[in-house]
């Protein structure tokens, strides 16, 4: 089964073609990062990345049998690019679109040996690069939620989610790390200082991580549920409280 995997929940735009026969195997992947203040850039990068994947592998979109997309948590503008694009591809190709938690996919990527590591540098895709496994204790995935907050979720060493996803200030999360029994932290390295821990490993999900989270449903041929974005907080926009007076 050929699967198109997409994610725009982080600052990295991730796209990959994954073969799902036994374990998910990435045939080709693209990872591009833009300035955190320009999430709208995701829309400019995603479709060209998919075209490049097809050109590189010699496969066509008509061969795609399913789409998997990261549903967050992530900032509103960037996240909806991936979900809307996945819905468009699914509709055009008449295939199911499976939404997965982006943090689940990052955790699975981090807990896998080998594979493809996606870093924050533009086009930094390293086939066969070693991905650090979770060490002693549980695994924490941390990504940028803007507004001086982080999205986080905790996992056991096998990548099974224990708590989260949630959003809060790094200082509040740092206080609960002993309670979560965290041994390894992966994700956005910019928060290492605020959390008081080293952050290594993938900052975005690899395509095989995205497909791996949905693998059981894909193999079983289950009808996917509607993709629900994980925003985890209300948008900045609010309804006006009254009409603005324009005359004296």
XYZ file of C-alpha atoms in Angstrom:
248
model
C 0.000 0.000 0.000
C 1.382 3.390 -1.038
C 0.585 6.110 1.514
C 1.046 9.871 1.251
C 2.115 11.275 4.653
C 1.826 14.996 5.437
C 2.392 17.168 8.493
C 2.451 20.939 9.013
C 1.844 21.064 12.770
C 5.384 22.267 13.544
C 7.705 24.766 11.874
C 8.746 21.910 9.552
C 6.676 21.045 6.478
C 6.861 17.250 6.187
C 5.800 15.176 3.188
C 6.638 11.593 2.309
C 5.635 8.605 0.229
C 5.577 5.492 2.403
C 5.201 1.864 1.410
C 3.153 -0.070 3.934
C 3.602 -3.785 3.372
C 5.400 -4.882 6.523
C 6.837 -2.054 8.588
C 6.277 1.408 7.081
C 9.192 2.235 4.750
C 9.706 5.765 3.443
C 10.409 5.765 -0.281
C 11.136 9.494 -0.362
C 10.661 12.409 2.023
C 10.853 16.181 2.012
C 11.260 18.403 5.061
C 11.369 22.183 4.816
C 11.404 24.660 7.649
C 10.537 28.324 7.502
C 10.694 31.164 10.016
C 8.330 30.499 12.940
C 6.639 33.824 12.206
C 5.698 32.686 8.698
C 3.385 29.673 9.089
C 1.625 30.769 5.903
C 4.779 29.594 4.090
C 3.596 26.036 4.711
C 1.011 26.426 1.961
C 3.699 27.437 -0.531
C 5.918 24.452 0.244
C 3.634 21.469 0.696
C 2.252 20.771 -2.793
C 5.611 21.341 -4.560
C 7.125 18.872 -2.074
C 4.533 16.259 -3.031
C 5.268 16.807 -6.716
C 8.983 16.380 -6.025
C 8.316 13.098 -4.221
C 6.527 11.686 -7.243
C 9.297 12.813 -9.588
C 11.987 11.315 -7.361
C 10.321 7.926 -6.914
C 8.769 7.578 -10.368
C 5.400 6.997 -8.701
C 2.198 8.860 -9.499
C -0.454 10.216 -7.165
C -2.944 7.824 -8.775
C -1.034 4.996 -7.040
C -1.651 6.477 -3.572
C -4.144 4.321 -1.641
C -4.413 6.415 1.544
C -3.381 9.753 3.047
C -2.148 10.216 6.611
C -1.915 13.709 8.088
C -0.670 15.068 11.384
C -3.629 16.657 13.184
C -1.548 18.534 15.740
C -1.354 19.909 18.258
C -0.072 22.912 16.382
C -0.655 26.613 15.717
C -3.854 27.307 13.818
C -2.515 28.789 10.572
C 0.144 26.195 9.884
C -1.885 23.202 11.057
C -4.875 23.854 8.832
C -2.631 23.928 5.722
C -1.746 20.260 6.140
C -5.262 19.152 7.060
C -6.895 21.060 4.202
C -4.299 19.775 1.738
C -4.757 16.196 2.937
C -8.525 16.532 2.518
C -8.032 17.878 -1.010
C -5.696 15.027 -1.985
C -8.053 12.472 -0.461
C -11.035 13.902 -2.342
C -9.171 14.137 -5.657
C -7.760 10.605 -5.362
C -10.914 9.126 -3.777
C -8.934 7.624 -0.884
C -9.330 7.791 2.882
C -7.616 10.481 4.970
C -6.417 9.357 8.399
C -5.604 11.995 11.027
C -3.032 11.156 13.704
C -1.622 13.058 16.657
C 1.604 14.704 15.499
C 3.233 14.109 18.889
C 2.409 10.391 18.657
C 4.227 10.292 15.326
C 7.246 12.165 16.719
C 7.376 9.733 19.647
C 7.222 6.738 17.315
C 9.955 8.302 15.184
C 12.141 8.833 18.259
C 11.582 5.301 19.555
C 12.458 3.672 16.222
C 15.962 2.495 15.383
C 17.247 3.908 12.097
C 14.844 5.327 9.525
C 14.734 8.949 8.431
C 15.473 11.800 10.787
C 13.886 15.160 10.035
C 15.586 18.159 11.603
C 14.713 21.836 11.563
C 17.104 22.758 8.744
C 15.642 23.289 5.273
C 15.657 20.004 3.389
C 17.466 18.230 6.235
C 16.353 14.696 5.460
C 18.945 12.045 6.294
C 18.020 8.545 5.053
C 19.345 5.907 7.413
C 20.400 8.406 10.086
C 20.161 7.036 13.597
C 17.272 8.267 15.718
C 17.927 8.172 19.467
C 15.744 5.769 21.403
C 14.074 6.802 24.615
C 16.458 5.942 27.429
C 15.741 5.172 31.066
C 12.389 6.647 32.004
C 9.603 8.002 29.861
C 9.762 10.098 26.709
C 8.564 13.706 26.460
C 7.732 15.372 23.143
C 7.803 19.181 23.154
C 6.921 21.546 20.304
C 6.450 25.293 19.990
C 2.913 26.514 20.745
C 3.798 30.223 20.412
C 2.646 32.742 23.050
C 5.609 31.552 25.182
C 3.991 28.140 25.627
C 4.713 24.572 24.524
C 2.651 21.648 23.334
C 3.691 18.452 25.073
C 2.803 14.799 25.507
C 4.475 12.042 27.568
C 5.120 8.476 26.387
C 6.513 5.250 27.761
C 9.815 3.962 26.274
C 7.866 2.024 23.618
C 6.173 5.204 22.374
C 2.738 4.627 23.950
C 1.119 7.855 25.083
C 0.757 8.263 28.862
C -0.561 11.821 29.093
C -1.319 14.818 26.927
C -1.278 16.350 24.478
C -1.537 19.576 26.435
C -0.387 23.171 26.223
C 1.208 25.249 28.986
C 4.151 27.461 29.888
C 7.589 25.778 29.893
C 8.133 26.642 33.573
C 4.917 24.840 34.548
C 5.912 21.822 32.479
C 9.400 21.803 34.010
C 7.845 21.517 37.476
C 5.967 18.372 36.524
C 8.859 16.516 34.852
C 9.707 14.455 37.992
C 6.068 13.392 38.272
C 6.086 12.277 34.633
C 9.322 10.271 35.198
C 10.884 11.704 32.052
C 14.202 10.253 30.924
C 14.418 11.606 27.353
C 13.076 14.788 25.765
C 12.724 15.262 22.009
C 11.307 18.091 19.956
C 12.077 21.785 19.677
C 15.574 22.418 21.140
C 14.745 26.100 21.736
C 13.042 25.144 25.009
C 15.964 23.270 26.551
C 16.922 26.234 28.741
C 13.405 26.884 30.026
C 12.828 23.214 30.806
C 16.311 22.641 32.238
C 16.843 19.476 30.164
C 18.655 18.466 27.001
C 16.392 18.166 23.951
C 17.559 15.991 21.074
C 16.104 13.783 18.381
C 13.432 14.684 15.839
C 11.650 18.028 16.052
C 9.035 16.896 13.522
C 7.582 13.490 12.614
C 9.169 11.335 9.943
C 6.732 10.064 7.281
C 7.052 6.483 8.519
C 6.227 7.706 12.020
C 2.994 9.274 10.764
C 2.042 6.137 8.854
C 3.134 3.920 11.744
C 0.568 5.525 14.055
C -2.198 4.801 11.535
C -0.810 1.424 10.389
C -3.325 -0.767 12.232
C -6.287 1.143 10.789
C -4.762 1.147 7.307
C -4.078 -2.590 7.310
C -7.563 -3.331 8.600
C -9.098 -1.140 5.906
C -11.050 0.824 8.499
C -12.989 3.860 7.384
C -11.194 6.917 8.831
C -13.020 9.275 11.145
C -13.200 12.963 10.160
C -9.883 14.664 10.874
C -10.231 16.872 13.958
C -7.428 19.453 14.392
C -5.875 19.576 17.863
C -5.643 23.308 18.528
C -5.897 22.841 22.335
C -6.863 26.465 22.886
C -9.245 29.058 21.557
C -8.226 31.374 18.681
C -7.158 34.957 19.279
C -10.117 36.355 17.331
C -13.183 37.301 19.369
C -16.630 38.516 18.403
C -17.050 42.321 18.586
C -18.914 43.517 21.663
C -20.774 46.305 19.858
C -20.968 48.492 16.791
C -18.175 50.984 16.291
C -19.415 54.553 16.096
C -18.259 56.299 12.894
C -20.082 59.622 13.224
C -19.683 62.450 15.736
